[in-house]
Tab-separated table of C-alpha atoms and ligand atoms in Angstrom:
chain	number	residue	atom	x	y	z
S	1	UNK	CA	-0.321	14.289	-16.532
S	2	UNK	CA	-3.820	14.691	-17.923
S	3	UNK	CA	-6.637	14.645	-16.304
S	4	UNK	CA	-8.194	12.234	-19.320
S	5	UNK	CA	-5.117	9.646	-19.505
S	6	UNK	CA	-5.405	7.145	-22.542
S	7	UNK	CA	-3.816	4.743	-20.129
S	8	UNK	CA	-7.002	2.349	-18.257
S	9	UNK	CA	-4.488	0.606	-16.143
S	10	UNK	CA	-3.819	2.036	-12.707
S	11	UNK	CA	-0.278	2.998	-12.770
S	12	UNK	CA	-0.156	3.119	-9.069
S	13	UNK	CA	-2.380	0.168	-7.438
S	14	UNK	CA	-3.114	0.081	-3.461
S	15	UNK	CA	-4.705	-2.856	-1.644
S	16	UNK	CA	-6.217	-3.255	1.722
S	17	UNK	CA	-5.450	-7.100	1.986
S	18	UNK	CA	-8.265	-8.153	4.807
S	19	UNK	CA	-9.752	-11.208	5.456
S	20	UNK	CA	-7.238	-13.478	6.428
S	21	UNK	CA	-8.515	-14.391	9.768
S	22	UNK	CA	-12.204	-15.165	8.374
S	23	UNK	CA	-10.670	-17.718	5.173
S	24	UNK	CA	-9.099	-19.545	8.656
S	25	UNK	CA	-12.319	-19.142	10.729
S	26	UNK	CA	-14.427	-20.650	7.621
S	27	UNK	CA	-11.962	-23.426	7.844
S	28	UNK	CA	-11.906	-23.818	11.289
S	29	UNK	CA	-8.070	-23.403	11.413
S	30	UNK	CA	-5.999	-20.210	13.496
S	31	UNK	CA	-5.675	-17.320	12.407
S	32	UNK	CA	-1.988	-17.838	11.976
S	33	UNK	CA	-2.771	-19.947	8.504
S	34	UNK	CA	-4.795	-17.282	7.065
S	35	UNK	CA	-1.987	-14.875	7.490
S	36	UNK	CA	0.679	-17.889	6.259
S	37	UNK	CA	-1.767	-18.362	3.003
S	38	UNK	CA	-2.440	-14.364	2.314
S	39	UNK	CA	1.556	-14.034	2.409
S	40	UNK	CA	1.414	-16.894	-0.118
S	41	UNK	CA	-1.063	-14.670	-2.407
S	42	UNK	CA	1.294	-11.738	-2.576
S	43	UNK	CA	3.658	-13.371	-5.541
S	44	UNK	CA	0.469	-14.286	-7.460
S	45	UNK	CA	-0.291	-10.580	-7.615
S	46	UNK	CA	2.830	-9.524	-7.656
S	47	UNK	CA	3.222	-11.325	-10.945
S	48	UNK	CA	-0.038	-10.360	-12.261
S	49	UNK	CA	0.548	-6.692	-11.782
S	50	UNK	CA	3.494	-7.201	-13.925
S	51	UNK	CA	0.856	-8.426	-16.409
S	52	UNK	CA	-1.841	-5.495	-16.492
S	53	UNK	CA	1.116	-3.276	-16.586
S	54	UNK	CA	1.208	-2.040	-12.997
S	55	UNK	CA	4.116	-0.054	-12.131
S	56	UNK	CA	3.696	0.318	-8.413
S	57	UNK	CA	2.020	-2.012	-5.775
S	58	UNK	CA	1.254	-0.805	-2.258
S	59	UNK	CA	0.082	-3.456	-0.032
S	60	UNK	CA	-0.991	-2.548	3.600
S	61	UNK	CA	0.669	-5.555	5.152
S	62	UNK	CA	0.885	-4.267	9.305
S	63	UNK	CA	-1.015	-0.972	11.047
S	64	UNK	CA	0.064	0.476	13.887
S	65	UNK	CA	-3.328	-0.924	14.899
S	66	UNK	CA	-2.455	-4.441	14.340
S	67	UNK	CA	-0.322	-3.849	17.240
S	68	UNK	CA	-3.293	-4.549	19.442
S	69	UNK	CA	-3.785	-7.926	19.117
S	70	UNK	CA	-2.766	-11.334	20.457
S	71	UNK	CA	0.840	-10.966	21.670
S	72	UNK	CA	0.751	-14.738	19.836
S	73	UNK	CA	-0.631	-13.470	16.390
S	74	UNK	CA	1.696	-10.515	16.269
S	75	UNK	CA	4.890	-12.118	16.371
S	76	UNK	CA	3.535	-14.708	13.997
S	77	UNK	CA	2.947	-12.301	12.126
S	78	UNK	CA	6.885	-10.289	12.296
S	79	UNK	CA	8.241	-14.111	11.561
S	80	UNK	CA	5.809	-14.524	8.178
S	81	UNK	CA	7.673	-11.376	7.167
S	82	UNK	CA	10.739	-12.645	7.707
S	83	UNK	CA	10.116	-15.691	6.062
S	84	UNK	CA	8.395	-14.022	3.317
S	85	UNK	CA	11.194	-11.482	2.419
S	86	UNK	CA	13.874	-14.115	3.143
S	87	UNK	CA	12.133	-16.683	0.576
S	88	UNK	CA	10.527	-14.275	-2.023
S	89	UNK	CA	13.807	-11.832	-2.800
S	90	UNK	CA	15.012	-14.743	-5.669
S	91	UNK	CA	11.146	-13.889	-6.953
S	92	UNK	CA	11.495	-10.688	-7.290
S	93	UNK	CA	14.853	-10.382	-8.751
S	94	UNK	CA	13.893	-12.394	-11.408
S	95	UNK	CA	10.281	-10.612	-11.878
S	96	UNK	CA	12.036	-7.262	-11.873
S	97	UNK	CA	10.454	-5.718	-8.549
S	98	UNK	CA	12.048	-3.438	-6.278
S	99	UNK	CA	10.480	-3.637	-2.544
S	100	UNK	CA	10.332	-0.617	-0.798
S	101	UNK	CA	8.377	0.240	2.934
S	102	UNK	CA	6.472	3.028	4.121
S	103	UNK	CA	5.622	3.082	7.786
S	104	UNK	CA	7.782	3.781	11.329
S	105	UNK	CA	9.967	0.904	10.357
S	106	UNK	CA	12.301	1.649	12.937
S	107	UNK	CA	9.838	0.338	15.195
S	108	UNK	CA	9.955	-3.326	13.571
S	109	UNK	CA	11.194	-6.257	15.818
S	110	UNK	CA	15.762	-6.002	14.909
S	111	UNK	CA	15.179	-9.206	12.782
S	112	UNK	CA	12.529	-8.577	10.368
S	113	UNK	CA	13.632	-4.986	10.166
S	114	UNK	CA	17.150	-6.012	9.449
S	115	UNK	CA	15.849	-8.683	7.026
S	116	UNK	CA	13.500	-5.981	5.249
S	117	UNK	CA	16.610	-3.602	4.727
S	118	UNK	CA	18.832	-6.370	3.345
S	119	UNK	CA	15.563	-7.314	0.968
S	120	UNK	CA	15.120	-3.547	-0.232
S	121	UNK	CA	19.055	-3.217	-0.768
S	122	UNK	CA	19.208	-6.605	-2.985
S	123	UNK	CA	16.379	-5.285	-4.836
S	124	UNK	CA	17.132	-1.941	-5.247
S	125	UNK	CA	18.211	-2.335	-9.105
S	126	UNK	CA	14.802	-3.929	-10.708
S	127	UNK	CA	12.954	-1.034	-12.539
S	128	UNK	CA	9.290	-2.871	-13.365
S	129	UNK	CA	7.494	-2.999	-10.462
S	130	UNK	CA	8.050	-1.378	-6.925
S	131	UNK	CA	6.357	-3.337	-4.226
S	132	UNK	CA	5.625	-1.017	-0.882
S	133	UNK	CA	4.791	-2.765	1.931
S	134	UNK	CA	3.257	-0.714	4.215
S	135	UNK	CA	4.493	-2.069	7.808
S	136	UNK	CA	3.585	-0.448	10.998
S	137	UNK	CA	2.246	1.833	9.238
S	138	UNK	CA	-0.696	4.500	9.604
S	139	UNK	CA	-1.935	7.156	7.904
S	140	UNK	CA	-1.803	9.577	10.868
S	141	UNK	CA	1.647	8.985	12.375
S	142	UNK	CA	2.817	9.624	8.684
S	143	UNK	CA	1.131	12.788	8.869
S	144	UNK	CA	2.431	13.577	12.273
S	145	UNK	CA	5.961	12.645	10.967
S	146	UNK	CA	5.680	15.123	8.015
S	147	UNK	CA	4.476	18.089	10.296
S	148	UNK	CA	7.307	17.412	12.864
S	149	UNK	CA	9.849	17.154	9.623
S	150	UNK	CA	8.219	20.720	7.935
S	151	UNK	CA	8.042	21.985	11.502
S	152	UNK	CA	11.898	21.231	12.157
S	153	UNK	CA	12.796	22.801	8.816
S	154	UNK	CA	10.565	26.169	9.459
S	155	UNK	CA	12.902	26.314	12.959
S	156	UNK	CA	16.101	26.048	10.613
S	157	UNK	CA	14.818	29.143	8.568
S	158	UNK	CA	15.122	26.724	5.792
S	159	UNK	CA	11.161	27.023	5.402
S	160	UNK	CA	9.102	30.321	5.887
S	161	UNK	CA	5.560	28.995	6.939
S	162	UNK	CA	3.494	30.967	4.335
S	163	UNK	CA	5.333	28.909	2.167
S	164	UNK	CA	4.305	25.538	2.949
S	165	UNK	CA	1.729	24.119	-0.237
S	166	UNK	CA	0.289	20.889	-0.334
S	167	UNK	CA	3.268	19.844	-2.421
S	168	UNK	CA	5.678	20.649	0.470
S	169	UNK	CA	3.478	18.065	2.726
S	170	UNK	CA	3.486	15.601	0.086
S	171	UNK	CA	7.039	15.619	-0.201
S	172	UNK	CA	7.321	14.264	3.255
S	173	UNK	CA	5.664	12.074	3.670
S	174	UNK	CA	6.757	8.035	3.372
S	175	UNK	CA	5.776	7.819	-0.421
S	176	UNK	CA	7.429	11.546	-1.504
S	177	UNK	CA	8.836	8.827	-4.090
S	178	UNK	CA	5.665	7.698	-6.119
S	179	UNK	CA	2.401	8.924	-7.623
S	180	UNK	CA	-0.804	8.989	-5.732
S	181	UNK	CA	-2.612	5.566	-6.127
S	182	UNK	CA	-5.149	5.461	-8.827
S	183	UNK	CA	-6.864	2.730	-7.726
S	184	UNK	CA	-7.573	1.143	-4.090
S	185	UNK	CA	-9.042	-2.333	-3.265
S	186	UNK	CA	-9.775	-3.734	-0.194
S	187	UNK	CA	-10.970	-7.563	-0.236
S	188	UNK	CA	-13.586	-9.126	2.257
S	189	UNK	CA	-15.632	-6.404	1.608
S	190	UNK	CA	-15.554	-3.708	4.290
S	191	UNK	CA	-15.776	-0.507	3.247
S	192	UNK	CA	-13.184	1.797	5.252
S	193	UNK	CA	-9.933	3.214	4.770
S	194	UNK	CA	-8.587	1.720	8.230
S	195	UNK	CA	-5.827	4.293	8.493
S	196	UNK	CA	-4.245	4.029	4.861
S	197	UNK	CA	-2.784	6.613	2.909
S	198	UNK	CA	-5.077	9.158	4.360
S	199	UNK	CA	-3.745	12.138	2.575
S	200	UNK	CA	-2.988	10.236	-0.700
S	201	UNK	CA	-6.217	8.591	-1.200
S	202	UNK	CA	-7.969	12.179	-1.884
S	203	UNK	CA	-8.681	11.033	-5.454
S	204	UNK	CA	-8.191	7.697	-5.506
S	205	UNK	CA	-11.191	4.917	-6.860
S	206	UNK	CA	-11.706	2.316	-4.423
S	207	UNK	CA	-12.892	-0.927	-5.843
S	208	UNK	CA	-14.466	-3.350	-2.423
S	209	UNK	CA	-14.811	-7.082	-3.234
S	210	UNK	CA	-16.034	-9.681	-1.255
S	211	UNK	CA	-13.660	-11.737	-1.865
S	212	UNK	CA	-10.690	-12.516	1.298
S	213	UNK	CA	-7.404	-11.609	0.652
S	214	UNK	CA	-5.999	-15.497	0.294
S	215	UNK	CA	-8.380	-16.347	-2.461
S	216	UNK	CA	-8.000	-12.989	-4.631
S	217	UNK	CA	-6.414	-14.086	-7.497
S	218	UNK	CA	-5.445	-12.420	-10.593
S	219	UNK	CA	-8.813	-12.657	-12.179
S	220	UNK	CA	-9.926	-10.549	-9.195
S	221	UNK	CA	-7.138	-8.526	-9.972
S	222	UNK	CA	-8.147	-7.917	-13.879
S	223	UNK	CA	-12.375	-7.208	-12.454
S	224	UNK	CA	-10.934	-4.498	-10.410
S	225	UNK	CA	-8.724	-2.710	-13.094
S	226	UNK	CA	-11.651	-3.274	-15.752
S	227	UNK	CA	-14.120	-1.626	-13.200
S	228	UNK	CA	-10.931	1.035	-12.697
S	229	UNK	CA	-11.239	1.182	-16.225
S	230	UNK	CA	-14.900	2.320	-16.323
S	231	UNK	CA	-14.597	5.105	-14.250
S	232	UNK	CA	-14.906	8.256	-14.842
S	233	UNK	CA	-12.042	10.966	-12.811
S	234	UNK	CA	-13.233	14.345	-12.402
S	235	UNK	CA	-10.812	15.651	-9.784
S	236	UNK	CA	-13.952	18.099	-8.641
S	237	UNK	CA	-14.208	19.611	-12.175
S	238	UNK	CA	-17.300	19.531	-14.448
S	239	UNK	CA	-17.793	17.023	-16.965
S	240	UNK	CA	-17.645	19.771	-19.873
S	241	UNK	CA	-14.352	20.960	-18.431
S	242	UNK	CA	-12.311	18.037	-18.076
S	243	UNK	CA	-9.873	18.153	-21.092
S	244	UNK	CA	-8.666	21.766	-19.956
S	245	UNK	CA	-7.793	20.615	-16.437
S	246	UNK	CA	-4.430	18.857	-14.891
S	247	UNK	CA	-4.710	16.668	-12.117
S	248	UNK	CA	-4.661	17.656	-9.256
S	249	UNK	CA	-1.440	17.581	-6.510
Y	301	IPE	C1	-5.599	-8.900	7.243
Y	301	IPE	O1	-6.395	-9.942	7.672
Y	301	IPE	C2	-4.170	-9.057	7.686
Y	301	IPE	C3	-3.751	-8.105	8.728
Y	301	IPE	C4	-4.459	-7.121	9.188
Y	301	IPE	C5	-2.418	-8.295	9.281
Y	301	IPE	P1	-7.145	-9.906	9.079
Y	301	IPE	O2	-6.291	-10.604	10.081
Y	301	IPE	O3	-7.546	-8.523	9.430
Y	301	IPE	O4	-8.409	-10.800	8.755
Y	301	IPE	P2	-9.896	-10.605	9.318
Y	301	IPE	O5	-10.310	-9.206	9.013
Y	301	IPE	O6	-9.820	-10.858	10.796
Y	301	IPE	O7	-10.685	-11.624	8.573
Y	302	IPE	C1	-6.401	-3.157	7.782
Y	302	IPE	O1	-7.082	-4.297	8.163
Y	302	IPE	C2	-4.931	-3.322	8.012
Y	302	IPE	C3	-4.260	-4.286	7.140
Y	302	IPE	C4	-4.809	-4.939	6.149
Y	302	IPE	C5	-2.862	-4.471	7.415
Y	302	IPE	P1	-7.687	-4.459	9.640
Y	302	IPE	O2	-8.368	-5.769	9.663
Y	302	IPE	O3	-6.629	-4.228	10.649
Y	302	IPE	O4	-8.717	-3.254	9.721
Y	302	IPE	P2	-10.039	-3.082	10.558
Y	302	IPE	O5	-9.688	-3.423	11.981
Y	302	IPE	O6	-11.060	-4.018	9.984
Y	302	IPE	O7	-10.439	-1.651	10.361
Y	303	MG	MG1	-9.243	-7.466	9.144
């Protein structure tokens, strides 16, 4: 691909969706209904992704942080998956999305990872968006997971090491399947990565709002592609050189 696409939308769109527990707190409700109302959200930009012309969604849904909190808020958490992938597969059949995950899914609690598998399988067909939900996932253990892989391989003889590239980590890790995201947002406006696609996000633009995940609609959607839009993507090169150079990995 060039490095100076015609194409303004984000072909590949990632989101950090924080702020769930804060839209409770401001209501003085748990944390449990900002999590129920952020799963709500997902369709709504599911649907408008479909409408800037989107092709894949990444949302970062469970990190292998999230692990560390309330024993109370985690399993509410694995049943709002359930529920959401149990409810939302008759959505997405008729929308045209495949799911997909990325993360040590193994790991998952039998029932949501059973449900998540069924949900992937039933959706396997659609062709015009793929949703990845990034569940117990982080950015390190994927790396970890790649090396051991690579490593494995090199004992095999299949691999010699001087000829492991960038391209042979990329190609295994979770998302071997799908470009590098163009575009990152993370709502309720902190500004980290939070162990998310570290090695993917090299050249990514990140786009922070404010705004908390439940009440990002697809307005916010449309500011964040039109500020996409506006950027300018160098890849390191010099202004004056851009035309000549493909993008890089
Ligand atoms: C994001 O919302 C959802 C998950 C991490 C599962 P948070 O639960 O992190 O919401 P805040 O950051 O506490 O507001
Ligand atoms: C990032 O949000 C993880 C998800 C959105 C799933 P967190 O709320 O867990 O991140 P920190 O703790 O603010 O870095
Ligand atoms: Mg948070």
């Amino acid at each position: 691909m060039s490095i100076t696409s015609p194409s303004k939308v984000p072909r590949h769109t990632a989101i950090i969706m924080d702020g769930n527990g804060r839209w409770a707190k401001e209501r003085g409700w748990p944390r449990l209904m900002g999590h129920e109302q952020g799963a709500g959200n997902v369709e709504t930009i599911c649907e408008a992704c479909i409408n800037e012309g989107v092709e894949y969604l990444t949302l970062y849904a469970f990190s292998t942080e999230n692990w560390r909190r309330p024993t109370h808020e985690v399993a509410g958490l694995m049943l709002l998956l359930e529920r959401f992938l149990s409810e939302k597969v008759a959505m997405m059949n008729k929308n045209g999305v495949r799911l997909a995950a990325i993360g040590r899914i193994a790991d998952l609690p039998g029932p949501a990872r059973k449900r998540l598998e069924q949900a992937i399988e039933e959706t396997a067909h659609n062709t015009r968006l793929t949703l990845t939900l990034a569940l117990n996932y982080g950015g390190r253990d994927e790396i970890v997971d790649a090396v051991r892989s690579i490593a494995t391989e090199v004992l095999k003889r299949t691999l010699e090491p001087d000829q492991i590239t960038a391209k042979t980590i990329t190609d295994h890790l979770y998302t071997r399947m799908m470009p590098d995201p163009d575009l990152l947002i993370r709502t309720s406006g902190e500004m980290r990565i939070s162990n998310f696609l570290l090695w993917q996000l090299s050249y990514t633009e990140i786009h922070v709002t404010r705004k908390l995940w439940p009440d990002f609609g697809a307005e916010d959607l449309h500011t964040a592609i039109l500020d996409y839009g506006s950027r300018e993507r160098r890849y390191g090169a010099s202004v004056e050189n851009l035309g000549n150079l493909e993008k890089v990995s």
